[in-house]
């Protein structure tokens, strides 16, 4: 699959300068190995870091190791800068936007404006199923493996009036963001990782890397080839069997991003409660099990995967069919009789559930 390039991305955004130092878990793992068996030796350099709350892994193929390692270091630094703007530290741009809700606009980094604009575009496309203003609900739901408490409908009902993407005001000229309602909050957890992946692809490309696989917690962007004549293969994860995949897609230049109900979840009285919230009900979205979106832009794919998950397979797939350069696999239903929808552009894709 070779997708149209991310149109929203601009190189300026890759160098967001604002933001203060954050406590970032840094676990550098460097692996260099040679892949034999093809016509000529192929050097693979692979490094990972704990960033954005997940393991971020970059694999570069067919480059001189020192050049590959330098490019990967630059890439992780750019992702750290994004994390400082979009993360949960008190002085991140997002925290400052939230602290000033209903009071005054806040000047933020260009990259934050760009992410919020894409969020608003996705909110419009998904009719509010994707909505970064779901954030005040996070105080009621704890999907981090903590309490596992299910809030009452009354508790949730009190928070719902604070939600509403139409109350996010953005002025791209002055890079200002304003949440019009007091008590409003945003959370970019459903989109920022996608932007980080786009930034990674841009930084690697600018450093002269021709072949790379960027895997940030299972969300992927690949460009070039794994080895001469053989493409990068991206697995679609089995939503109910950890470590297994249901199929592979060859990717030449594009993103494959998945939202699933298995990511952060807990069980209560036999029912699964997970981290993708339907902003209309305030409860975890019920219609999907996992949604994989393919697009030339990882940020677009990330936001759409979350939004389509909330919309469910029918509405979600009809949206996908309307969007040029976007494909999807949507899994819903119980494990013993799943429904798997595959968009028309992926005809012929073989999946084994
Ligand atoms: P993803 O794995 O990309 O689907 O992102 C899941 C994350 O998106 C959650 O952990 C929340 O931070 C955020 N999120 C949950 N529900 C929504 C929603 N309806 N719209 C936008 N973001 C959401
Ligand atoms: Mg997402």
Short mmCIF file of C-alpha atoms and ligand atoms in Angstrom, two decimals:
data_model
loop_
_atom_site.label_atom_id
_atom_site.label_comp_id
_atom_site.label_asym_id
_atom_site.label_seq_id
_atom_site.Cartn_x
_atom_site.Cartn_y
_atom_site.Cartn_z
CA UNK A 1 0.00 0.00 0.00
CA UNK A 2 1.32 3.38 -0.96
CA UNK A 3 -0.71 6.25 0.44
CA UNK A 4 -0.92 9.90 -0.37
CA UNK A 5 1.40 11.82 1.92
CA UNK A 6 0.18 13.63 5.02
CA UNK A 7 -1.08 16.94 3.68
CA UNK A 8 -1.35 18.71 7.00
CA UNK A 9 2.18 18.12 8.06
CA UNK A 10 4.74 20.87 7.70
CA UNK A 11 8.36 20.67 8.70
CA UNK A 12 8.13 23.68 10.99
CA UNK A 13 5.88 21.68 13.28
CA UNK A 14 8.57 19.07 13.76
CA UNK A 15 10.64 21.54 15.71
CA UNK A 16 8.28 22.68 18.42
CA UNK A 17 10.39 24.71 20.75
CA UNK A 18 8.06 25.52 23.58
CA UNK A 19 7.54 23.50 26.75
CA UNK A 20 9.55 22.69 29.82
CA UNK A 21 11.51 19.65 30.80
CA UNK A 22 9.36 16.70 31.72
CA UNK A 23 10.17 13.54 33.58
CA UNK A 24 10.53 11.15 30.69
CA UNK A 25 11.30 7.50 31.16
CA UNK A 26 14.19 6.86 28.81
CA UNK A 27 15.08 3.29 28.01
CA UNK A 28 17.41 3.32 25.04
CA UNK A 29 17.81 -0.07 23.47
CA UNK A 30 20.01 -0.26 20.40
CA UNK A 31 19.98 -3.29 18.19
CA UNK A 32 22.02 -3.55 15.03
CA UNK A 33 21.84 -6.72 13.03
CA UNK A 34 22.34 -8.06 9.57
CA UNK A 35 19.64 -9.73 7.58
CA UNK A 36 21.07 -12.43 5.33
CA UNK A 37 19.30 -14.50 2.77
CA UNK A 38 18.50 -11.77 0.28
CA UNK A 39 20.71 -10.84 -2.61
CA UNK A 40 22.97 -8.65 -0.45
CA UNK A 41 23.54 -8.02 3.24
CA UNK A 42 21.10 -5.58 4.75
CA UNK A 43 21.94 -3.65 7.91
CA UNK A 44 19.03 -3.04 10.28
CA UNK A 45 19.32 -0.55 13.14
CA UNK A 46 16.57 -0.66 15.73
CA UNK A 47 16.14 1.57 18.80
CA UNK A 48 13.37 2.01 21.34
CA UNK A 49 12.43 4.55 23.99
CA UNK A 50 9.64 4.87 26.48
CA UNK A 51 7.83 7.99 25.31
CA UNK A 52 4.19 9.12 25.14
CA UNK A 53 3.37 6.43 27.70
CA UNK A 54 4.34 3.63 25.36
CA UNK A 55 7.31 1.87 23.78
CA UNK A 56 8.38 3.81 20.71
CA UNK A 57 10.52 1.76 18.35
CA UNK A 58 12.24 2.88 15.18
CA UNK A 59 13.80 0.46 12.70
CA UNK A 60 16.03 1.78 9.93
CA UNK A 61 17.09 -0.49 7.12
CA UNK A 62 19.92 -0.34 4.64
CA UNK A 63 21.83 2.62 6.11
CA UNK A 64 25.25 3.00 7.56
CA UNK A 65 24.68 2.35 11.35
CA UNK A 66 26.18 5.64 12.60
CA UNK A 67 23.96 7.65 10.25
CA UNK A 68 20.90 5.61 11.21
CA UNK A 69 21.57 6.00 14.94
CA UNK A 70 22.09 9.76 14.66
CA UNK A 71 18.82 10.13 12.72
CA UNK A 72 16.95 8.05 15.29
CA UNK A 73 18.33 10.16 18.17
CA UNK A 74 17.17 13.34 16.41
CA UNK A 75 13.77 11.74 15.93
CA UNK A 76 13.35 10.81 19.58
CA UNK A 77 14.34 14.35 20.58
CA UNK A 78 11.59 15.75 18.34
CA UNK A 79 9.07 13.36 19.88
CA UNK A 80 10.17 14.44 23.37
CA UNK A 81 9.46 18.05 22.40
CA UNK A 82 5.98 17.07 21.24
CA UNK A 83 5.45 15.19 24.50
CA UNK A 84 6.36 18.31 26.47
CA UNK A 85 3.71 20.34 24.59
CA UNK A 86 0.91 17.80 24.61
CA UNK A 87 1.51 15.85 27.82
CA UNK A 88 0.09 16.11 31.31
CA UNK A 89 2.86 18.17 32.99
CA UNK A 90 1.54 21.29 34.69
CA UNK A 91 3.22 23.66 32.25
CA UNK A 92 2.54 21.75 29.04
CA UNK A 93 0.54 23.67 26.45
CA UNK A 94 -2.42 21.36 26.99
CA UNK A 95 -2.37 21.89 30.78
CA UNK A 96 -2.16 25.66 30.31
CA UNK A 97 -5.11 25.58 27.87
CA UNK A 98 -7.14 23.61 30.42
CA UNK A 99 -6.18 25.86 33.33
CA UNK A 100 -7.38 28.92 31.36
CA UNK A 101 -10.72 27.44 30.25
CA UNK A 102 -13.43 30.08 30.32
CA UNK A 103 -10.87 32.74 31.32
CA UNK A 104 -8.57 33.62 28.42
CA UNK A 105 -6.93 32.23 25.26
CA UNK A 106 -3.49 30.69 25.57
CA UNK A 107 -0.60 31.00 23.14
CA UNK A 108 0.71 27.56 22.24
CA UNK A 109 3.16 25.84 19.95
CA UNK A 110 2.27 25.58 16.25
CA UNK A 111 2.17 21.81 16.54
CA UNK A 112 -0.53 21.99 19.22
CA UNK A 113 -2.64 24.26 17.00
CA UNK A 114 -2.18 21.81 14.17
CA UNK A 115 -3.26 18.84 16.32
CA UNK A 116 -6.29 20.70 17.64
CA UNK A 117 -7.31 21.74 14.11
CA UNK A 118 -7.11 18.11 12.97
CA UNK A 119 -9.11 17.13 16.08
CA UNK A 120 -11.84 19.59 15.15
CA UNK A 121 -11.86 18.36 11.55
CA UNK A 122 -12.28 14.78 12.83
CA UNK A 123 -15.03 15.86 15.24
CA UNK A 124 -16.92 17.34 12.28
CA UNK A 125 -16.37 14.23 10.13
CA UNK A 126 -17.42 11.83 12.90
CA UNK A 127 -20.30 14.00 14.07
CA UNK A 128 -18.74 14.46 17.49
CA UNK A 129 -17.76 10.82 18.09
CA UNK A 130 -14.16 12.02 18.24
CA UNK A 131 -14.05 14.84 20.75
CA UNK A 132 -10.95 15.87 22.69
CA UNK A 133 -13.18 17.70 25.21
CA UNK A 134 -14.17 14.31 26.68
CA UNK A 135 -11.31 14.95 29.18
CA UNK A 136 -13.32 15.96 32.31
CA UNK A 137 -14.75 12.42 32.25
CA UNK A 138 -11.26 11.08 32.94
CA UNK A 139 -11.69 12.06 36.59
CA UNK A 140 -14.52 9.54 36.85
CA UNK A 141 -12.96 6.71 34.86
CA UNK A 142 -9.65 5.14 35.81
CA UNK A 143 -8.28 2.87 33.12
CA UNK A 144 -4.73 2.87 34.42
CA UNK A 145 -5.23 -0.36 36.33
CA UNK A 146 -6.35 1.47 39.46
CA UNK A 147 -9.76 1.45 41.13
CA UNK A 148 -11.81 -0.21 38.38
CA UNK A 149 -14.78 1.80 39.60
CA UNK A 150 -17.80 2.29 37.34
CA UNK A 151 -19.27 5.75 37.89
CA UNK A 152 -23.04 6.15 38.16
CA UNK A 153 -25.11 7.62 35.33
CA UNK A 154 -25.82 10.57 37.62
CA UNK A 155 -22.12 11.30 38.14
CA UNK A 156 -21.47 11.06 34.41
CA UNK A 157 -24.54 13.19 33.62
CA UNK A 158 -23.15 16.05 35.73
CA UNK A 159 -19.95 16.14 33.65
CA UNK A 160 -21.49 15.82 30.16
CA UNK A 161 -22.48 19.55 29.86
CA UNK A 162 -18.75 20.41 30.02
CA UNK A 163 -18.11 18.54 26.76
CA UNK A 164 -18.37 20.09 23.33
CA UNK A 165 -15.77 20.42 20.58
CA UNK A 166 -17.60 23.44 19.16
CA UNK A 167 -16.46 25.38 22.23
CA UNK A 168 -12.81 25.05 21.28
CA UNK A 169 -11.70 28.29 19.65
CA UNK A 170 -8.46 28.31 17.67
CA UNK A 171 -6.73 31.19 15.95
CA UNK A 172 -3.92 29.84 13.84
CA UNK A 173 -2.52 33.33 13.12
CA UNK A 174 -1.64 34.00 16.74
CA UNK A 175 -1.40 30.29 17.68
CA UNK A 176 -4.01 30.80 20.38
CA UNK A 177 -6.41 28.25 21.82
CA UNK A 178 -9.37 29.05 24.03
CA UNK A 179 -11.84 26.72 25.71
CA UNK A 180 -14.98 28.83 25.92
CA UNK A 181 -16.58 27.04 28.88
CA UNK A 182 -15.35 27.14 32.46
CA UNK A 183 -14.38 23.63 33.63
CA UNK A 184 -13.75 22.44 30.06
CA UNK A 185 -10.64 20.34 29.43
CA UNK A 186 -9.00 18.71 26.46
CA UNK A 187 -6.95 15.53 26.21
CA UNK A 188 -4.99 14.73 23.06
CA UNK A 189 -4.44 11.04 23.90
CA UNK A 190 -6.45 9.93 20.88
CA UNK A 191 -4.45 11.89 18.29
CA UNK A 192 -1.04 13.08 19.56
CA UNK A 193 0.70 9.74 19.07
CA UNK A 194 -0.27 9.87 15.40
CA UNK A 195 1.28 13.32 15.11
CA UNK A 196 4.41 12.03 16.85
CA UNK A 197 4.65 9.30 14.21
CA UNK A 198 4.32 11.84 11.39
CA UNK A 199 7.02 13.96 12.98
CA UNK A 200 9.25 10.88 13.28
CA UNK A 201 8.76 10.07 9.58
CA UNK A 202 9.55 13.66 8.63
CA UNK A 203 12.69 13.89 10.79
CA UNK A 204 14.01 10.54 9.54
CA UNK A 205 13.29 11.52 5.92
CA UNK A 206 15.03 14.90 6.39
CA UNK A 207 18.07 13.07 7.78
CA UNK A 208 18.33 11.13 4.54
CA UNK A 209 16.86 7.84 5.77
CA UNK A 210 15.22 5.99 2.88
CA UNK A 211 13.77 2.91 4.62
CA UNK A 212 12.20 2.92 8.07
CA UNK A 213 9.48 1.42 10.20
CA UNK A 214 8.18 3.60 13.03
CA UNK A 215 6.25 1.61 15.62
CA UNK A 216 4.89 3.66 18.51
CA UNK A 217 2.95 1.25 20.72
CA UNK A 218 1.63 -0.71 17.74
CA UNK A 219 0.71 2.36 15.68
CA UNK A 220 2.89 2.35 12.62
CA UNK A 221 4.30 4.36 9.75
CA UNK A 222 6.52 2.66 7.20
CA UNK A 223 8.41 4.04 4.23
CA UNK A 224 10.79 2.49 1.74
CA UNK A 225 11.50 -1.22 2.03
CA UNK A 226 12.56 -3.65 4.75
CA UNK A 227 15.24 -5.06 2.46
CA UNK A 228 15.86 -4.64 -1.27
CA UNK A 229 12.80 -5.98 -3.08
CA UNK A 230 10.79 -6.83 0.04
CA UNK A 231 8.32 -4.43 1.62
CA UNK A 232 7.57 -3.70 5.26
CA UNK A 233 4.77 -5.93 6.52
CA UNK A 234 2.44 -4.52 9.15
CA UNK A 235 0.42 -6.97 11.23
CA UNK A 236 -3.17 -6.29 12.29
CA UNK A 237 -3.41 -7.36 15.90
CA UNK A 238 -5.91 -9.97 17.04
CA UNK A 239 -8.09 -8.00 19.45
CA UNK A 240 -8.70 -10.93 21.76
CA UNK A 241 -5.48 -12.96 21.57
CA UNK A 242 -2.44 -11.11 22.83
CA UNK A 243 0.62 -11.43 20.63
CA UNK A 244 -1.35 -12.82 17.66
CA UNK A 245 -2.20 -11.08 14.42
CA UNK A 246 -5.13 -11.65 12.07
CA UNK A 247 -3.30 -10.61 8.93
CA UNK A 248 -0.50 -8.60 7.37
CA UNK A 249 -0.54 -5.59 5.09
CA UNK A 250 2.47 -4.62 2.97
CA UNK A 251 3.15 -0.90 3.42
CA UNK A 252 5.42 1.21 1.20
CA UNK A 253 4.64 4.66 2.47
CA UNK A 254 1.88 5.18 4.97
CA UNK A 255 0.40 4.71 8.42
CA UNK A 256 -1.51 1.85 10.01
CA UNK A 257 -3.12 2.84 13.31
CA UNK A 258 -5.39 0.76 15.55
CA UNK A 259 -7.80 1.66 18.34
CA UNK A 260 -8.96 -1.29 20.40
CA UNK A 261 -11.05 -1.94 23.50
CA UNK A 262 -8.28 -4.17 24.88
CA UNK A 263 -5.71 -1.36 25.29
CA UNK A 264 -6.63 0.07 28.67
CA UNK A 265 -9.59 -1.62 30.25
CA UNK A 266 -10.97 -3.40 33.28
CA UNK A 267 -13.72 -5.92 33.91
CA UNK A 268 -16.54 -5.41 36.38
CA UNK A 269 -19.30 -7.98 36.80
CA UNK A 270 -18.19 -9.68 33.60
CA UNK A 271 -18.41 -6.50 31.52
CA UNK A 272 -15.46 -4.79 29.84
CA UNK A 273 -14.96 -1.07 30.48
CA UNK A 274 -12.29 0.57 28.33
CA UNK A 275 -10.65 3.88 27.57
CA UNK A 276 -12.49 4.99 24.40
CA UNK A 277 -15.40 7.04 25.60
CA UNK A 278 -18.55 7.88 23.70
CA UNK A 279 -18.81 11.63 24.35
CA UNK A 280 -22.58 11.47 23.96
CA UNK A 281 -23.09 9.00 26.82
CA UNK A 282 -19.92 9.45 28.88
CA UNK A 283 -19.50 5.65 28.95
CA UNK A 284 -17.08 3.43 26.99
CA UNK A 285 -18.17 3.08 23.36
CA UNK A 286 -19.93 -0.24 22.81
CA UNK A 287 -20.17 -0.83 19.08
CA UNK A 288 -16.61 -1.83 18.12
CA UNK A 289 -13.86 -4.15 19.29
CA UNK A 290 -11.03 -2.77 17.18
CA UNK A 291 -10.60 -0.33 14.32
CA UNK A 292 -7.51 -0.23 12.11
CA UNK A 293 -7.15 2.78 9.83
CA UNK A 294 -4.69 3.17 6.94
CA UNK A 295 -3.80 6.63 5.70
CA UNK A 296 -0.86 8.60 4.37
CA UNK A 297 -0.99 10.65 7.57
CA UNK A 298 -0.66 8.94 10.97
CA UNK A 299 -2.34 11.84 12.80
CA UNK A 300 -5.41 11.52 10.55
CA UNK A 301 -5.41 7.74 10.99
CA UNK A 302 -5.08 8.03 14.78
CA UNK A 303 -7.99 10.45 15.23
CA UNK A 304 -10.16 8.58 12.73
CA UNK A 305 -9.49 5.19 14.38
CA UNK A 306 -10.69 6.54 17.74
CA UNK A 307 -13.69 8.35 16.21
CA UNK A 308 -14.73 5.41 14.03
CA UNK A 309 -14.42 3.10 17.03
CA UNK A 310 -17.08 5.24 18.75
CA UNK A 311 -19.27 5.45 15.62
CA UNK A 312 -19.31 1.66 15.19
CA UNK A 313 -18.93 -0.52 12.09
CA UNK A 314 -21.87 0.68 9.99
CA UNK A 315 -21.55 4.44 10.28
CA UNK A 316 -17.77 4.11 10.59
CA UNK A 317 -17.30 2.16 7.38
CA UNK A 318 -19.58 4.46 5.40
CA UNK A 319 -17.42 7.38 6.53
CA UNK A 320 -14.23 5.52 5.49
CA UNK A 321 -15.68 4.86 2.03
CA UNK A 322 -16.24 8.59 1.58
CA UNK A 323 -12.69 9.60 2.53
CA UNK A 324 -10.08 9.49 -0.24
CA UNK A 325 -6.82 7.78 0.72
CA UNK A 326 -8.31 6.21 3.86
CA UNK A 327 -8.93 2.48 4.33
CA UNK A 328 -10.01 0.50 7.37
CA UNK A 329 -10.65 -2.85 9.00
CA UNK A 330 -13.38 -2.72 11.65
CA UNK A 331 -13.98 -5.64 14.02
CA UNK A 332 -17.10 -5.84 16.14
CA UNK A 333 -19.28 -8.43 17.83
CA UNK A 334 -18.49 -11.26 20.22
CA UNK A 335 -15.30 -13.31 19.90
CA UNK A 336 -17.10 -16.46 18.76
CA UNK A 337 -19.01 -14.66 15.98
CA UNK A 338 -17.09 -11.51 15.07
CA UNK A 339 -18.11 -9.22 12.26
CA UNK A 340 -15.14 -8.00 10.23
CA UNK A 341 -15.66 -5.15 7.80
CA UNK A 342 -12.93 -4.38 5.26
CA UNK A 343 -13.03 -1.20 3.17
CA UNK A 344 -13.22 -1.46 -0.62
CA UNK A 345 -9.62 -0.34 -1.14
CA UNK A 346 -8.35 -3.35 0.82
CA UNK A 347 -10.20 -5.91 -1.28
CA UNK A 348 -8.26 -9.14 -1.40
CA UNK A 349 -6.77 -8.66 2.07
CA UNK A 350 -6.80 -12.06 3.78
CA UNK A 351 -7.61 -12.05 7.46
CA UNK A 352 -7.80 -15.02 9.80
CA UNK A 353 -9.63 -14.39 13.02
P1 LIG B 1 -6.55 5.57 20.74
O1 LIG B 1 -5.80 4.44 21.34
O2 LIG B 1 -5.84 6.35 19.70
O3 LIG B 1 -7.94 5.19 20.35
O4 LIG B 1 -6.72 6.64 21.89
C1 LIG B 1 -7.41 6.38 23.06
C2 LIG B 1 -7.30 7.61 23.89
O5 LIG B 1 -8.07 8.63 23.26
C3 LIG B 1 -7.88 7.47 25.27
O6 LIG B 1 -6.96 6.95 26.19
C4 LIG B 1 -8.26 8.90 25.58
O7 LIG B 1 -7.12 9.62 26.01
C5 LIG B 1 -8.67 9.44 24.22
N1 LIG B 1 -10.12 9.35 23.95
C6 LIG B 1 -11.03 8.51 24.50
N2 LIG B 1 -12.25 8.70 23.97
C7 LIG B 1 -12.12 9.70 23.07
C8 LIG B 1 -13.02 10.35 22.17
N3 LIG B 1 -14.30 10.01 22.08
N4 LIG B 1 -12.53 11.34 21.39
C9 LIG B 1 -11.22 11.71 21.45
N5 LIG B 1 -10.33 11.13 22.26
C10 LIG B 1 -10.77 10.13 23.06
MG1 LIG B 2 -6.52 7.44 18.13
#
